[in-house]
Amino acid sequence: MRTHQVVLQWIEEQLSSGQLRVGGRLPAERALAEQLGVSRTSVREAIRILEALGVVRAGVGSGPDAGTVVISDPTAALGSALRLHVATAHLPVADIVQTRVLLESWAAARARPGSPALAEAATLLEQMEGCEATEEFLALDVRFHLALADAAGNAVVSAMMGSLRESIQDYAGRLTGNLPDWAATAARLREEHRGILAAITGHDGAAAARLVAEHIEGYYAEAGLGGSA
């Protein structure tokens, strides 16, 4: 086992046992190196890996933000990994979209009508009404769909949804250049959003699942992504 893996294993054990929790701080670099019998370089390497995985945030200097703090941001880590693999063309964008359809349909069918996430979705939908800028609209659209996923109450699905959206966000934005009339498309998307939200709040999960699948597939088909519909 390489020495930085010793550090990773120790931190995993501390998290699993509850000795370390989200918001807690790791021991200082020198103290941790001495405790585990490894070099400070190995500790730094382990912390860099954990930062990339969204498990810790390393601060410098002094004050409340200093030190290495345990966080939980799986979406960022998964999204970064997926985005790189999409860039290599090993993961086709069409497959990412199909996976998104599967997850969002599942979430829409199980979204809880009383979930606070649906109130957030309704607020985001209102903000979309007067939104003409494409980039701003797409940002609100991402948040709307993530709120719907959150309403299902499954943390893993929410994290996967966030990472899938992040992995193709730039690509989805570029696709708007293929649309003949963005204003008309935006109006249609808003109307479809309203229908999805109404189905969920009306306790019709089957209709919500069908509508969200048609919504996603319809957009990508119109924008010219072959094989997504």
CSV table of C-alpha atoms in Angstrom, one decimal, residues 7-222:
chain,number,residue,atom,x,y,z
A,7,VAL,CA,-3.9,8.3,5.1
A,8,LEU,CA,-7.0,7.7,2.9
A,9,GLN,CA,-7.8,4.5,4.7
A,10,TRP,CA,-7.4,6.1,8.1
A,11,ILE,CA,-9.8,9.0,7.1
A,12,GLU,CA,-12.3,6.5,5.7
A,13,GLU,CA,-12.2,4.5,9.0
A,14,GLN,CA,-12.7,7.7,11.0
A,15,LEU,CA,-15.7,8.7,8.9
A,16,SER,CA,-17.2,5.2,9.0
A,17,SER,CA,-16.8,5.0,12.8
A,18,GLY,CA,-18.3,8.5,13.3
A,19,GLN,CA,-15.1,9.9,14.8
A,20,LEU,CA,-15.1,12.3,11.9
A,21,ARG,CA,-18.3,14.0,10.6
A,22,VAL,CA,-19.3,16.5,8.1
A,23,GLY,CA,-18.1,19.9,9.4
A,24,GLY,CA,-15.3,18.4,11.4
A,25,ARG,CA,-11.6,19.1,10.8
A,26,LEU,CA,-8.8,16.8,10.1
A,27,PRO,CA,-5.7,16.9,12.4
A,28,ALA,CA,-3.0,19.4,11.3
A,29,GLU,CA,-0.8,18.1,8.5
A,30,ARG,CA,2.2,17.6,10.7
A,31,ALA,CA,0.3,15.9,13.5
A,32,LEU,CA,-1.4,13.5,11.1
A,33,ALA,CA,1.8,12.6,9.4
A,34,GLU,CA,3.4,11.9,12.8
A,35,GLN,CA,0.4,9.9,14.0
A,36,LEU,CA,0.3,7.7,10.9
A,37,GLY,CA,4.1,7.5,10.4
A,38,VAL,CA,4.0,8.9,6.9
A,39,SER,CA,5.5,12.0,5.3
A,40,ARG,CA,3.7,15.3,5.1
A,41,THR,CA,3.9,15.0,1.3
A,42,SER,CA,1.8,11.8,1.6
A,43,VAL,CA,-0.8,13.6,3.7
A,44,ARG,CA,-1.0,16.5,1.2
A,45,GLU,CA,-1.5,14.0,-1.7
A,46,ALA,CA,-4.3,12.2,0.2
A,47,ILE,CA,-6.0,15.6,0.9
A,48,ARG,CA,-5.7,16.6,-2.7
A,49,ILE,CA,-7.4,13.3,-3.7
A,50,LEU,CA,-10.2,13.9,-1.1
A,51,GLU,CA,-10.7,17.4,-2.4
A,52,ALA,CA,-11.2,16.1,-5.9
A,53,LEU,CA,-13.7,13.6,-4.6
A,54,GLY,CA,-15.7,16.3,-2.8
A,55,VAL,CA,-15.0,14.9,0.7
A,56,VAL,CA,-12.9,17.7,2.2
A,57,ARG,CA,-12.2,21.4,1.7
A,58,ALA,CA,-8.6,22.5,2.5
A,59,GLY,CA,-8.2,26.0,3.8
A,60,VAL,CA,-5.0,27.9,4.4
A,61,GLY,CA,-3.8,30.5,6.8
A,62,SER,CA,-5.6,31.0,10.1
A,63,GLY,CA,-9.2,31.8,11.3
A,64,PRO,CA,-12.5,29.9,11.0
A,65,ASP,CA,-11.8,28.7,7.4
A,66,ALA,CA,-8.3,27.4,8.1
A,67,GLY,CA,-7.5,23.7,8.2
A,68,THR,CA,-9.0,20.7,6.3
A,69,VAL,CA,-12.8,20.5,6.8
A,70,VAL,CA,-14.9,17.4,6.0
A,71,ILE,CA,-17.7,18.2,3.5
A,72,SER,CA,-20.0,16.2,1.4
A,73,ASP,CA,-20.3,17.2,-2.3
A,74,PRO,CA,-20.6,14.0,-4.3
A,75,THR,CA,-22.3,15.9,-7.2
A,76,ALA,CA,-19.2,17.9,-8.0
A,77,ALA,CA,-16.9,14.9,-8.0
A,78,LEU,CA,-19.2,12.7,-10.1
A,79,GLY,CA,-19.9,15.5,-12.5
A,80,SER,CA,-16.2,16.2,-13.0
A,81,ALA,CA,-15.4,12.6,-13.7
A,82,LEU,CA,-18.3,12.2,-16.1
A,83,ARG,CA,-17.5,15.4,-17.9
A,84,LEU,CA,-13.9,14.2,-18.6
A,85,HIS,CA,-15.2,10.8,-19.9
A,86,VAL,CA,-17.7,12.6,-22.1
A,87,ALA,CA,-14.8,14.7,-23.4
A,88,THR,CA,-13.0,11.5,-24.4
A,89,ALA,CA,-16.1,10.3,-26.2
A,90,HIS,CA,-16.0,7.1,-24.2
A,91,LEU,CA,-19.4,8.1,-22.7
A,92,PRO,CA,-21.7,9.2,-25.6
A,93,VAL,CA,-23.8,12.3,-24.7
A,94,ALA,CA,-26.9,10.4,-26.0
A,95,ASP,CA,-26.3,7.7,-23.4
A,96,ILE,CA,-26.0,10.4,-20.7
A,97,VAL,CA,-29.3,11.8,-21.8
A,98,GLN,CA,-31.0,8.4,-21.8
A,99,THR,CA,-29.7,7.8,-18.3
A,100,ARG,CA,-31.1,11.2,-17.3
A,101,VAL,CA,-34.5,10.3,-18.7
A,102,LEU,CA,-34.5,7.0,-16.6
A,103,LEU,CA,-33.5,8.8,-13.4
A,104,GLU,CA,-35.8,11.8,-13.8
A,105,SER,CA,-38.8,9.6,-14.8
A,106,TRP,CA,-38.2,7.5,-11.7
A,107,ALA,CA,-37.9,10.6,-9.5
A,108,ALA,CA,-41.0,12.3,-11.0
A,109,ALA,CA,-43.1,9.2,-10.4
A,110,ARG,CA,-42.0,9.2,-6.7
A,111,ALA,CA,-41.9,12.9,-6.0
A,112,ARG,CA,-43.7,13.7,-2.8
A,113,PRO,CA,-46.4,16.4,-3.4
A,114,GLY,CA,-45.8,18.0,0.0
A,115,SER,CA,-42.0,18.2,-0.5
A,116,PRO,CA,-40.5,21.7,0.1
A,117,ALA,CA,-38.4,21.0,-3.1
A,118,LEU,CA,-41.6,21.5,-5.1
A,119,ALA,CA,-42.2,24.9,-3.6
A,120,GLU,CA,-38.7,25.8,-4.8
A,121,ALA,CA,-39.5,24.3,-8.3
A,122,ALA,CA,-42.6,26.5,-8.4
A,123,THR,CA,-40.5,29.6,-7.6
A,124,LEU,CA,-38.0,28.8,-10.2
A,125,LEU,CA,-40.8,28.3,-12.8
A,126,GLU,CA,-42.0,31.8,-11.9
A,127,GLN,CA,-38.5,33.2,-12.5
A,128,MET,CA,-38.4,31.5,-15.9
A,129,GLU,CA,-41.6,33.3,-17.0
A,130,GLY,CA,-39.8,36.7,-17.6
A,131,CYS,CA,-36.5,35.2,-18.5
A,132,GLU,CA,-35.3,36.0,-22.1
A,133,ALA,CA,-31.6,35.3,-21.8
A,134,THR,CA,-30.8,31.8,-22.9
A,135,GLU,CA,-28.0,31.2,-20.4
A,136,GLU,CA,-30.0,32.4,-17.5
A,137,PHE,CA,-33.0,30.3,-18.6
A,138,LEU,CA,-30.9,27.2,-18.9
A,139,ALA,CA,-29.4,27.8,-15.4
A,140,LEU,CA,-33.0,28.0,-14.0
A,141,ASP,CA,-34.0,25.0,-15.9
A,142,VAL,CA,-31.2,22.9,-14.3
A,143,ARG,CA,-32.2,24.0,-10.8
A,144,PHE,CA,-35.9,23.3,-11.6
A,145,HIS,CA,-35.1,19.7,-12.7
A,146,LEU,CA,-32.8,19.1,-9.7
A,147,ALA,CA,-35.6,20.4,-7.4
A,148,LEU,CA,-38.0,17.8,-8.9
A,149,ALA,CA,-35.4,15.1,-8.3
A,150,ASP,CA,-34.9,16.2,-4.7
A,151,ALA,CA,-38.7,15.9,-4.2
A,152,ALA,CA,-38.3,12.1,-4.5
A,153,GLY,CA,-36.3,12.1,-1.3
A,154,ASN,CA,-33.4,9.9,-2.6
A,155,ALA,CA,-30.0,11.4,-2.0
A,156,VAL,CA,-28.2,9.1,-4.4
A,157,VAL,CA,-30.6,9.9,-7.2
A,158,SER,CA,-30.3,13.6,-6.5
A,159,ALA,CA,-26.5,13.4,-6.6
A,160,MET,CA,-26.5,11.4,-9.8
A,161,MET,CA,-28.9,13.8,-11.4
A,162,GLY,CA,-26.7,16.7,-10.5
A,163,SER,CA,-23.6,15.0,-11.8
A,164,LEU,CA,-25.3,14.0,-15.1
A,165,ARG,CA,-26.6,17.6,-15.7
A,166,GLU,CA,-23.1,19.0,-14.9
A,167,SER,CA,-21.4,16.6,-17.2
A,168,ILE,CA,-23.3,17.8,-20.3
A,169,GLN,CA,-24.3,21.3,-19.3
A,170,ASP,CA,-21.9,23.0,-21.7
A,171,TYR,CA,-23.0,20.7,-24.5
A,172,ALA,CA,-26.7,21.4,-23.8
A,173,GLY,CA,-26.0,25.1,-24.0
A,174,ARG,CA,-24.3,24.8,-27.3
A,175,LEU,CA,-27.2,22.9,-28.7
A,176,THR,CA,-29.4,26.0,-28.4
A,177,GLY,CA,-27.6,27.3,-31.5
A,178,ASN,CA,-29.4,24.5,-33.5
A,179,LEU,CA,-32.8,25.7,-32.5
A,180,PRO,CA,-34.6,27.8,-35.2
A,181,ASP,CA,-36.6,29.9,-32.7
A,182,TRP,CA,-35.3,29.9,-29.1
A,183,ALA,CA,-38.2,32.1,-27.8
A,184,ALA,CA,-40.7,29.5,-29.1
A,185,THR,CA,-38.7,26.7,-27.6
A,186,ALA,CA,-38.4,28.4,-24.2
A,187,ALA,CA,-42.2,29.0,-24.2
A,188,ARG,CA,-42.8,25.3,-24.9
A,189,LEU,CA,-40.4,24.3,-22.2
A,190,ARG,CA,-42.1,26.5,-19.7
A,191,GLU,CA,-45.5,25.0,-20.5
A,192,GLU,CA,-44.1,21.5,-20.2
A,193,HIS,CA,-42.6,22.4,-16.8
A,194,ARG,CA,-46.0,23.6,-15.6
A,195,GLY,CA,-47.5,20.3,-16.8
A,196,ILE,CA,-44.9,18.2,-15.0
A,197,LEU,CA,-45.3,20.2,-11.8
A,198,ALA,CA,-49.1,20.0,-11.9
A,199,ALA,CA,-49.0,16.2,-12.4
A,200,ILE,CA,-46.8,15.8,-9.3
A,201,THR,CA,-48.8,18.1,-7.1
A,202,GLY,CA,-51.9,16.4,-8.4
A,203,HIS,CA,-50.6,13.0,-7.1
A,204,ASP,CA,-50.3,11.6,-10.7
A,205,GLY,CA,-46.8,10.1,-10.7
A,206,ALA,CA,-47.4,8.1,-13.8
A,207,ALA,CA,-48.3,11.2,-15.8
A,208,ALA,CA,-45.4,13.1,-14.3
A,209,ALA,CA,-42.9,10.4,-15.3
A,210,ARG,CA,-44.3,10.3,-18.9
A,211,LEU,CA,-44.3,14.1,-19.2
A,212,VAL,CA,-40.7,14.5,-18.0
A,213,ALA,CA,-39.5,11.8,-20.4
A,214,GLU,CA,-41.2,13.5,-23.3
A,215,HIS,CA,-39.9,16.9,-22.2
A,216,ILE,CA,-36.3,15.8,-22.1
A,217,GLU,CA,-36.4,13.7,-25.2
A,218,GLY,CA,-38.3,16.4,-27.1
A,219,TYR,CA,-35.7,19.1,-26.4
A,220,TYR,CA,-32.7,17.1,-27.4
A,221,ALA,CA,-34.5,15.8,-30.5
A,222,GLU,CA,-35.4,19.3,-31.6
